[in-house]
Amino acid sequence: MTARPPRPHRPAPDTDQPHDLVGIGIGPFNLSLAALAHGITGTPRPLAATFYEQRPAFHWHPGLLIDGASLQVPFLADLVTLADPTSPWTFLNYLRTRDRLFPFYFAERFHIQRAEYDAYCRWVTEQLPGLHFGHQVDAIRWNDERSLFEVDFTQLDAHGEAEALGRAHTRHIALGVGTEPHIPEPLKPLAGAGSVPVIHSADYLHHREQLLNAEHITVIGSGQSGAEIFLDLLRARPAGQEKLHWLARTPAFAPMEYSKLGLEHFTPDYTRYFHALPEPVRDELVPHQWQLHKGIDHDTITAIHEELYRRTLHGGWPDATLTPGVRVRTAGRVATTRVELHLEHTQQGTRSRLTTDAVVLATGYRERPLDQMLDGLRTRLRRDSSGRPRIDEQFRLELDPAITGNIYVQNAERHTHGVGAPDLGLAAWRSATILNSLTGTSAYHLPQRTAFTTFGLTPHTPNIPTQAPTLTPLVQSN
């Protein structure tokens, strides 16, 4: 075995100039922050911001870019428009640079395809400065002597192997490490192991051909991803030989709440209202709001029904079973080539078994735990009664007052800010809120009212910074 070269030492802490902001993770939310940070003017000097991402390049849910699948938010929910429609990083400007404005205009698409959103974000990453892919952040600490955060990272080569070590210093940090696929406990021993495909929907397209070769396929999960995957499999199977099961815990394959007033739950007004509620009330609310963000869009439900109906035109019914209100109690392999699911119907209280040749888990995502990355700040991080990080209205972790810098979070604050945390439509507003807080200015004008609905009897006044901190001249390091 060839010995690996010794790992290089990290540079001494005083070899770099401090940044104003280091972003960790480059998904849509931190990419929004980077794009809006690039556009800040009117401050004593440009904002020194840099962003690190472990992956070699930007890809947004590549395993779910099913042909024809669209975003569940309008194209105006791009990285910047709802905070700064004049930004060079808007989706419309992306179309302009591709000479596609007129085709888009005549297409009359308010909701664009996922693949196009992914291409738009990659266009931004290819041109926006200050983004560093192939950089894995290893640790974060607070340096009391310098009053700066230390961010240790490993630069990776094209194969994901350690190439060099580095350290950055920064006044503020933005955590945008995203979410990770959620696999239900009973199915964890089976996922990704053995000859029977038990895969999460995040990897669907990577395993599609293998799945289509399976005699019987089970899809678990009632959200948009589960519906799109079920529809894709249904269209690819011969009529009368579909051999598909679609199971869900929810009491129905329900449509997404898409009424105009219902959508106001994804406004800054509701986010501020939710944040001001007592912690027990917030915890009780979130599970009951599943239809706001875990339902299926009307067009997909319609397409599924139409495809099923089309298969009855010559008599008979498609060999497809759709059953909501079901949970998987346990699961195991049968003769190494099949999976047996032990099911329970939550309303009937009945139980049964289902044997299948492949399972797709459209069971959603969970926020990535921050504890390991923040281990160096463990004793200086304030937590709620459930041990979760406390996050203030401006998306800052509540830290020991002796720490003068801020750590902002993106899509890790559902327990404090509600169902809008993972919603793309609030990305630009949240990024602008963070940048206004970080600079102490109104770098971006944010409306004080965004909804016709008045949430609560006591009006809430947003906490808007009014005085800018002193920014000393510095040279941004690479």
Coordinates of C-alpha atoms in Angstrom, one line a residue:
M1 CA 0.0 0.0 0.0
T2 CA 1.3 3.4 -1.0
A3 CA 1.7 5.7 2.0
R4 CA -0.1 9.0 1.8
P5 CA 1.9 12.1 2.0
P6 CA 1.8 13.8 5.5
R7 CA -1.0 16.3 6.0
P8 CA 0.3 19.9 5.8
H9 CA 0.2 22.1 8.9
R10 CA -2.4 24.8 9.0
P11 CA -1.0 28.3 8.5
A12 CA -0.4 30.4 11.5
P13 CA -3.5 32.3 12.7
D14 CA -2.0 35.7 11.8
T15 CA -1.1 35.0 8.1
D16 CA -4.4 36.1 6.7
Q17 CA -6.5 39.2 6.8
P18 CA -10.0 38.8 8.4
H19 CA -13.1 38.6 6.3
D20 CA -16.4 40.3 7.3
L21 CA -18.3 37.1 6.4
V22 CA -17.5 33.5 5.8
G23 CA -20.3 31.4 4.5
I24 CA -20.2 27.6 5.1
G25 CA -22.1 25.7 2.4
I26 CA -23.1 26.9 -1.1
G27 CA -26.7 25.8 -1.6
P28 CA -29.4 28.1 -2.9
F29 CA -29.6 30.0 0.5
N30 CA -26.0 30.8 0.9
L31 CA -25.7 31.4 -2.8
S32 CA -28.5 34.0 -2.4
L33 CA -26.5 35.6 0.5
A34 CA -23.4 35.7 -1.6
A35 CA -25.2 37.3 -4.6
L36 CA -26.8 40.0 -2.4
A37 CA -23.5 40.5 -0.5
H38 CA -21.8 41.2 -3.8
G39 CA -24.3 43.9 -4.6
I40 CA -23.9 45.9 -1.4
T41 CA -22.9 49.6 -2.0
G42 CA -22.9 52.7 0.1
T43 CA -20.8 51.2 2.9
P44 CA -17.3 52.5 3.7
R45 CA -15.8 49.7 1.6
P46 CA -16.9 46.5 -0.2
L47 CA -18.0 43.7 2.1
A48 CA -15.2 41.1 2.3
A49 CA -17.1 37.8 2.0
T50 CA -16.0 34.3 1.0
F51 CA -18.0 31.0 0.9
Y52 CA -16.8 27.4 1.2
E53 CA -18.5 24.3 -0.1
Q54 CA -17.3 20.7 0.3
R55 CA -18.7 19.5 -3.1
P56 CA -16.7 20.1 -6.2
A57 CA -19.4 22.1 -7.9
F58 CA -23.0 23.3 -7.4
H59 CA -25.8 20.8 -8.0
W60 CA -29.3 21.2 -6.7
H61 CA -31.0 17.8 -5.9
P62 CA -29.5 16.2 -9.1
G63 CA -31.3 12.9 -8.3
L64 CA -34.7 14.6 -8.5
L65 CA -34.4 16.6 -11.7
I66 CA -37.0 14.5 -13.3
D67 CA -38.0 15.5 -16.8
G68 CA -40.8 18.0 -16.6
A69 CA -40.7 18.4 -12.8
S70 CA -41.2 22.1 -11.9
L71 CA -40.6 24.2 -8.8
Q72 CA -43.4 24.8 -6.4
V73 CA -42.6 28.5 -6.2
P74 CA -42.8 31.1 -9.0
F75 CA -39.6 32.1 -10.9
L76 CA -39.6 35.4 -8.9
A77 CA -38.4 33.3 -5.9
D78 CA -34.9 33.2 -7.4
L79 CA -31.8 34.1 -5.4
V80 CA -32.2 37.9 -5.3
T81 CA -35.4 39.3 -6.9
L82 CA -37.6 39.7 -3.9
A83 CA -34.9 41.7 -2.2
D84 CA -33.3 43.4 -5.2
P85 CA -35.0 43.0 -8.6
T86 CA -32.2 45.2 -10.1
S87 CA -29.5 42.7 -9.2
P88 CA -27.4 41.2 -12.1
W89 CA -28.1 37.8 -10.6
T90 CA -31.8 37.6 -11.3
F91 CA -33.3 34.7 -13.2
L92 CA -34.5 37.1 -15.8
N93 CA -31.0 38.4 -16.3
Y94 CA -29.8 34.8 -16.6
L95 CA -32.4 34.4 -19.5
R96 CA -31.2 37.6 -21.1
T97 CA -27.6 36.4 -21.1
R98 CA -28.8 33.3 -22.9
D99 CA -31.0 35.2 -25.4
R100 CA -34.0 33.4 -24.0
L101 CA -36.2 36.2 -22.8
F102 CA -38.6 36.1 -25.7
P103 CA -39.0 32.3 -25.6
F104 CA -39.7 32.5 -21.9
Y105 CA -42.1 35.4 -22.4
F106 CA -44.2 33.4 -24.9
A107 CA -43.9 30.2 -22.8
E108 CA -45.9 32.0 -20.1
R109 CA -44.4 29.9 -17.3
F110 CA -44.7 31.3 -13.8
H111 CA -43.3 28.1 -12.4
I112 CA -40.1 27.0 -14.1
Q113 CA -38.7 23.5 -14.3
R114 CA -36.3 22.3 -11.6
A115 CA -33.6 21.6 -14.2
E116 CA -33.8 25.2 -15.3
Y117 CA -33.5 26.5 -11.7
D118 CA -30.4 24.2 -11.3
A119 CA -28.9 25.6 -14.5
Y120 CA -29.6 29.2 -13.3
C121 CA -27.9 28.6 -10.0
R122 CA -24.9 27.0 -11.7
W123 CA -24.7 30.1 -13.9
V124 CA -24.4 32.3 -10.8
T125 CA -21.8 30.1 -9.2
E126 CA -19.7 30.2 -12.4
Q127 CA -19.5 34.0 -12.4
L128 CA -19.9 35.2 -8.8
P129 CA -16.6 35.8 -7.1
G130 CA -15.7 34.6 -3.6
L131 CA -17.1 31.0 -4.0
H132 CA -14.7 28.2 -3.1
F133 CA -15.8 24.7 -4.0
G134 CA -13.9 21.6 -2.9
H135 CA -13.3 23.2 0.6
Q136 CA -14.5 21.2 3.6
V137 CA -14.9 23.2 6.8
D138 CA -13.6 21.2 9.7
A139 CA -14.0 23.4 12.8
I140 CA -15.2 26.8 14.0
R141 CA -13.7 28.5 17.1
W142 CA -13.8 32.0 18.6
N143 CA -10.5 33.7 19.2
D144 CA -10.9 35.9 22.2
E145 CA -7.6 37.7 21.7
R146 CA -8.4 38.8 18.1
S147 CA -12.2 39.0 18.6
L148 CA -12.6 36.9 15.4
F149 CA -13.9 33.5 14.4
E150 CA -11.4 31.0 13.2
V151 CA -12.6 28.7 10.4
D152 CA -10.4 25.6 9.7
F153 CA -10.9 24.0 6.3
T154 CA -9.4 21.2 4.1
Q155 CA -9.0 21.9 0.4
L156 CA -10.0 18.7 -1.5
D157 CA -8.7 17.5 -4.9
A158 CA -10.9 16.3 -7.7
H159 CA -11.2 12.9 -6.0
G160 CA -12.3 14.3 -2.7
E161 CA -8.9 13.6 -1.0
A162 CA -7.2 16.2 1.3
E163 CA -4.9 18.4 -0.7
A164 CA -4.1 21.3 1.7
L165 CA -5.2 22.7 5.0
G166 CA -6.2 26.3 5.6
R167 CA -7.6 28.7 8.2
A168 CA -9.7 31.8 7.7
H169 CA -10.5 34.5 10.2
T170 CA -13.8 36.3 10.0
R171 CA -16.0 38.7 12.0
H172 CA -19.2 36.8 11.1
I173 CA -20.3 33.4 9.8
A174 CA -23.3 32.2 7.9
L175 CA -24.2 28.5 8.1
G176 CA -25.9 27.2 5.1
V177 CA -25.1 23.5 5.3
G178 CA -28.5 22.4 4.1
T179 CA -30.4 19.3 4.9
E180 CA -29.8 15.6 4.6
P181 CA -32.1 12.8 3.4
H182 CA -34.3 11.3 6.1
I183 CA -34.6 7.5 6.2
P184 CA -37.2 6.1 8.6
E185 CA -35.7 4.0 11.4
P186 CA -37.2 0.7 10.3
L187 CA -35.6 1.0 6.9
K188 CA -32.1 2.2 7.8
P189 CA -30.6 -1.3 7.9
L190 CA -31.8 -1.9 4.3
A191 CA -31.1 1.5 2.7
G192 CA -28.2 1.4 0.3
A193 CA -27.1 -2.2 1.2
G194 CA -27.4 -5.5 -0.5
S195 CA -28.9 -6.5 -3.9
V196 CA -32.4 -5.1 -3.3
P197 CA -32.6 -1.4 -4.1
V198 CA -33.9 0.6 -1.1
I199 CA -33.0 4.2 -2.0
H200 CA -33.9 7.7 -0.9
S201 CA -35.7 9.8 -3.5
A202 CA -32.6 12.1 -3.5
D203 CA -30.8 9.4 -5.5
Y204 CA -33.8 8.4 -7.7
L205 CA -32.5 9.3 -11.1
H206 CA -29.1 7.6 -10.3
H207 CA -31.0 4.3 -9.8
R208 CA -34.0 4.7 -12.2
E209 CA -33.0 2.0 -14.7
Q210 CA -32.4 -0.5 -11.8
L211 CA -35.7 0.4 -10.3
L212 CA -37.6 0.0 -13.6
N213 CA -36.1 -3.5 -14.0
A214 CA -37.6 -4.5 -10.6
E215 CA -40.8 -6.6 -10.9
H216 CA -42.6 -4.7 -8.1
I217 CA -41.8 -1.2 -6.8
T218 CA -43.0 0.5 -3.6
V219 CA -42.9 4.3 -3.2
I220 CA -43.1 5.6 0.4
G221 CA -44.0 9.2 1.0
S222 CA -46.9 11.5 0.1
G223 CA -45.1 14.8 -0.7
Q224 CA -44.2 16.3 -4.1
S225 CA -41.2 14.1 -4.6
G226 CA -43.1 10.9 -3.9
A227 CA -45.9 12.0 -6.3
E228 CA -43.4 12.9 -9.1
I229 CA -41.5 9.6 -8.7
F230 CA -44.8 7.6 -8.7
L231 CA -45.9 9.3 -11.8
D232 CA -42.6 8.8 -13.6
L233 CA -42.6 5.1 -12.7
L234 CA -46.3 4.7 -13.7
R235 CA -45.7 6.3 -17.1
A236 CA -42.7 4.0 -17.7
R237 CA -44.6 0.7 -16.9
P238 CA -46.8 -1.3 -19.3
A239 CA -50.5 -0.9 -18.9
G240 CA -51.9 -3.7 -16.7
Q241 CA -48.4 -4.6 -15.5
E242 CA -47.6 -1.6 -13.4
K243 CA -47.0 -3.5 -10.2
L244 CA -46.7 -0.3 -8.1
H245 CA -47.5 0.5 -4.5
W246 CA -47.6 4.1 -3.2
L247 CA -47.8 4.3 0.6
A248 CA -48.0 7.4 2.9
R249 CA -48.3 8.2 6.6
T250 CA -50.5 11.2 5.9
P251 CA -54.3 10.6 6.0
A252 CA -54.6 11.5 2.3
F253 CA -52.6 12.2 -0.9
A254 CA -53.5 15.9 -0.3
P255 CA -52.9 18.9 -2.4
M256 CA -50.5 21.6 -1.3
E257 CA -52.2 24.6 0.3
Y258 CA -52.0 27.0 -2.5
S259 CA -54.7 29.5 -1.8
K260 CA -53.6 33.1 -2.0
L261 CA -54.2 33.8 1.7
G262 CA -52.8 30.4 2.7
L263 CA -49.6 31.3 0.9
E264 CA -49.2 34.2 3.3
H265 CA -47.7 31.7 5.8
F266 CA -44.6 32.1 3.6
T267 CA -44.3 35.9 4.2
P268 CA -41.9 37.8 6.5
D269 CA -45.1 38.8 8.4
Y270 CA -45.9 35.3 9.4
T271 CA -42.2 34.4 10.1
R272 CA -42.0 37.3 12.6
Y273 CA -45.3 36.3 14.2
F274 CA -44.2 32.7 14.5
H275 CA -40.8 33.7 16.0
A276 CA -42.6 35.7 18.7
L277 CA -44.7 32.8 19.9
P278 CA -43.8 30.8 23.0
E279 CA -41.6 27.8 22.3
P280 CA -44.3 25.2 23.2
V281 CA -46.8 26.8 20.9
R282 CA -44.3 26.8 18.0
D283 CA -43.5 23.1 18.6
E284 CA -47.2 22.2 18.5
L285 CA -47.8 24.3 15.4
V286 CA -45.2 22.9 13.0
P287 CA -46.4 19.2 12.7
H288 CA -50.0 20.4 11.9
Q289 CA -48.8 22.6 9.1
W290 CA -47.6 19.8 6.9
Q291 CA -50.0 20.6 4.1
L292 CA -48.4 24.0 3.7
H293 CA -45.2 22.5 2.5
K294 CA -45.5 18.7 2.2
G295 CA -48.6 18.4 0.0
I296 CA -48.6 17.8 -3.8
D297 CA -49.2 20.5 -6.3
H298 CA -52.5 20.4 -8.2
D299 CA -51.0 19.7 -11.6
T300 CA -49.1 16.6 -10.4
I301 CA -52.2 15.2 -8.7
T302 CA -54.2 15.8 -11.9
A303 CA -51.5 14.1 -14.0
I304 CA -51.5 11.0 -11.8
H305 CA -55.2 10.7 -11.9
E306 CA -55.3 11.2 -15.7
E307 CA -52.6 8.6 -16.2
L308 CA -54.5 6.1 -14.0
Y309 CA -57.8 6.9 -15.8
R310 CA -56.2 6.4 -19.2
R311 CA -55.3 2.9 -18.3
T312 CA -59.0 2.0 -17.6
L313 CA -60.2 2.9 -21.1
H314 CA -60.2 -0.6 -22.4
G315 CA -61.5 -2.2 -19.2
G316 CA -59.8 -3.3 -16.0
W317 CA -57.8 -1.3 -13.5
P318 CA -54.1 -0.6 -13.4
D319 CA -52.1 -2.7 -11.1
A320 CA -51.3 0.2 -8.9
T321 CA -52.2 0.5 -5.2
L322 CA -52.3 4.0 -3.5
T323 CA -52.8 3.8 0.2
P324 CA -52.5 6.7 2.6
G325 CA -52.6 6.5 6.4
V326 CA -50.0 3.8 6.6
R327 CA -46.8 3.5 8.5
V328 CA -44.0 1.0 8.2
R329 CA -43.5 -0.8 11.5
T330 CA -40.6 -3.0 10.6
A331 CA -38.9 -4.2 7.4
G332 CA -36.5 -7.0 6.5
R333 CA -35.1 -8.9 3.5
V334 CA -36.7 -12.0 2.1
A335 CA -34.3 -14.5 0.6
T336 CA -31.8 -11.6 0.0
T337 CA -33.7 -10.5 -3.2
R338 CA -36.9 -9.0 -1.9
V339 CA -38.0 -6.7 1.0
E340 CA -40.9 -7.4 3.3
L341 CA -42.6 -4.4 4.8
H342 CA -44.7 -4.8 7.9
L343 CA -47.5 -2.1 7.7
E344 CA -50.0 -0.6 10.1
H345 CA -53.0 1.5 9.1
T346 CA -53.1 4.3 11.6
Q347 CA -56.9 4.8 11.4
Q348 CA -58.1 1.2 11.2
G349 CA -55.5 -0.1 13.5
T350 CA -55.0 -3.1 11.1
R351 CA -51.7 -4.6 10.1
S352 CA -50.5 -6.4 7.0
R353 CA -47.3 -7.4 5.1
L354 CA -46.1 -6.3 1.7
T355 CA -43.4 -8.0 -0.3
T356 CA -41.7 -5.8 -2.9
D357 CA -38.6 -5.9 -5.1
A358 CA -37.6 -2.2 -4.7
V359 CA -38.4 0.7 -2.4
V360 CA -38.1 4.4 -3.0
L361 CA -38.1 6.5 0.2
A362 CA -39.6 9.9 -0.6
T363 CA -39.5 10.6 3.1
G364 CA -38.1 14.1 3.0
Y365 CA -35.1 15.8 4.5
R366 CA -34.0 16.8 8.0
E367 CA -31.8 19.8 9.0
R368 CA -28.2 18.7 9.3
P369 CA -27.1 18.8 12.9
L370 CA -24.8 21.7 13.7
D371 CA -23.3 20.3 16.9
Q372 CA -20.2 18.7 15.4
M373 CA -19.3 21.9 13.4
L374 CA -20.0 24.1 16.4
D375 CA -18.2 21.8 18.9
G376 CA -15.6 24.5 19.6
L377 CA -18.4 26.8 20.7
R378 CA -20.4 24.2 22.6
T379 CA -20.2 25.9 26.0
R380 CA -20.9 29.3 24.5
L381 CA -24.1 28.4 22.6
R382 CA -27.5 29.2 24.1
R383 CA -30.1 26.5 23.8
D384 CA -33.8 26.1 24.3
S385 CA -35.6 23.7 26.6
S386 CA -35.3 20.9 24.0
G387 CA -31.5 21.4 23.6
R388 CA -31.9 23.1 20.2
P389 CA -29.9 26.3 19.3
R390 CA -31.7 29.5 20.2
I391 CA -32.0 31.8 17.1
D392 CA -33.0 35.4 17.3
E393 CA -35.3 37.3 14.9
Q394 CA -32.4 38.2 12.6
F395 CA -31.3 34.6 12.2
R396 CA -28.4 34.8 14.6
L397 CA -27.4 32.0 17.0
E398 CA -27.6 33.3 20.6
L399 CA -24.1 33.1 21.9
D400 CA -22.1 34.1 25.0
P401 CA -22.2 37.9 25.1
A402 CA -18.4 37.9 25.2
I403 CA -18.5 36.8 21.5
T404 CA -18.9 40.0 19.5
G405 CA -19.3 38.3 16.1
N406 CA -22.5 36.7 14.8
I407 CA -23.3 33.2 13.4
Y408 CA -26.2 33.4 11.1
V409 CA -28.1 30.3 10.1
Q410 CA -30.1 29.4 6.9
N411 CA -32.6 26.6 6.8
A412 CA -31.8 25.4 10.3
E413 CA -34.4 27.5 12.1
R414 CA -37.7 25.8 11.5
H415 CA -38.2 25.4 15.2
T416 CA -37.9 29.2 15.7
H417 CA -39.1 30.7 12.4
G418 CA -41.6 28.2 11.1
V419 CA -42.5 26.4 7.9
G420 CA -41.0 29.2 5.7
A421 CA -37.4 28.2 6.8
P422 CA -36.8 25.9 3.8
D423 CA -38.9 27.8 1.3
L424 CA -37.1 29.3 -1.7
G425 CA -39.5 32.2 -1.7
L426 CA -38.1 33.6 1.5
A427 CA -34.4 33.1 0.6
A428 CA -33.8 36.6 -0.7
W429 CA -35.6 38.3 2.2
R430 CA -33.7 36.3 4.8
S431 CA -30.4 37.0 3.1
A432 CA -31.2 40.7 3.0
T433 CA -32.2 40.6 6.7
I434 CA -28.8 38.9 7.5
L435 CA -26.9 41.5 5.5
N436 CA -28.7 44.4 7.1
S437 CA -28.0 43.0 10.5
L438 CA -24.3 42.3 9.6
T439 CA -23.7 45.8 8.3
G440 CA -25.9 47.6 10.7
T441 CA -27.5 49.5 7.8
S442 CA -30.5 49.2 5.6
A443 CA -28.4 48.0 2.7
Y444 CA -31.6 46.4 1.4
H445 CA -35.0 48.0 1.8
L446 CA -37.3 45.4 3.4
P447 CA -41.1 46.1 3.6
Q448 CA -42.6 46.2 7.0
R449 CA -45.8 44.7 5.8
T450 CA -46.0 41.8 3.4
A451 CA -49.4 40.1 4.0
F452 CA -53.0 41.0 4.0
T453 CA -53.5 38.7 6.9
T454 CA -52.9 40.1 10.4
F455 CA -51.3 37.3 12.4
G456 CA -52.2 37.8 16.0
L457 CA -53.9 40.5 18.0
T458 CA -50.7 42.3 19.0
P459 CA -48.9 44.0 16.0
H460 CA -45.3 43.1 15.7
T461 CA -42.7 45.7 14.8
P462 CA -39.6 44.3 13.1
N463 CA -36.3 45.0 14.7
I464 CA -34.4 46.9 12.0
P465 CA -30.8 48.0 12.5
T466 CA -30.5 51.8 12.4
Q467 CA -26.8 52.4 13.0
A468 CA -23.9 51.0 11.1
P469 CA -20.8 49.6 12.9
T470 CA -17.4 51.0 12.0
L471 CA -15.8 49.0 9.2
T472 CA -12.0 49.2 9.1
P473 CA -10.2 49.0 5.8
L474 CA -8.9 45.6 5.0
V475 CA -7.7 43.4 2.1
Q476 CA -9.8 40.4 1.4
S477 CA -7.8 37.2 1.4
N478 CA -8.5 34.4 -1.1

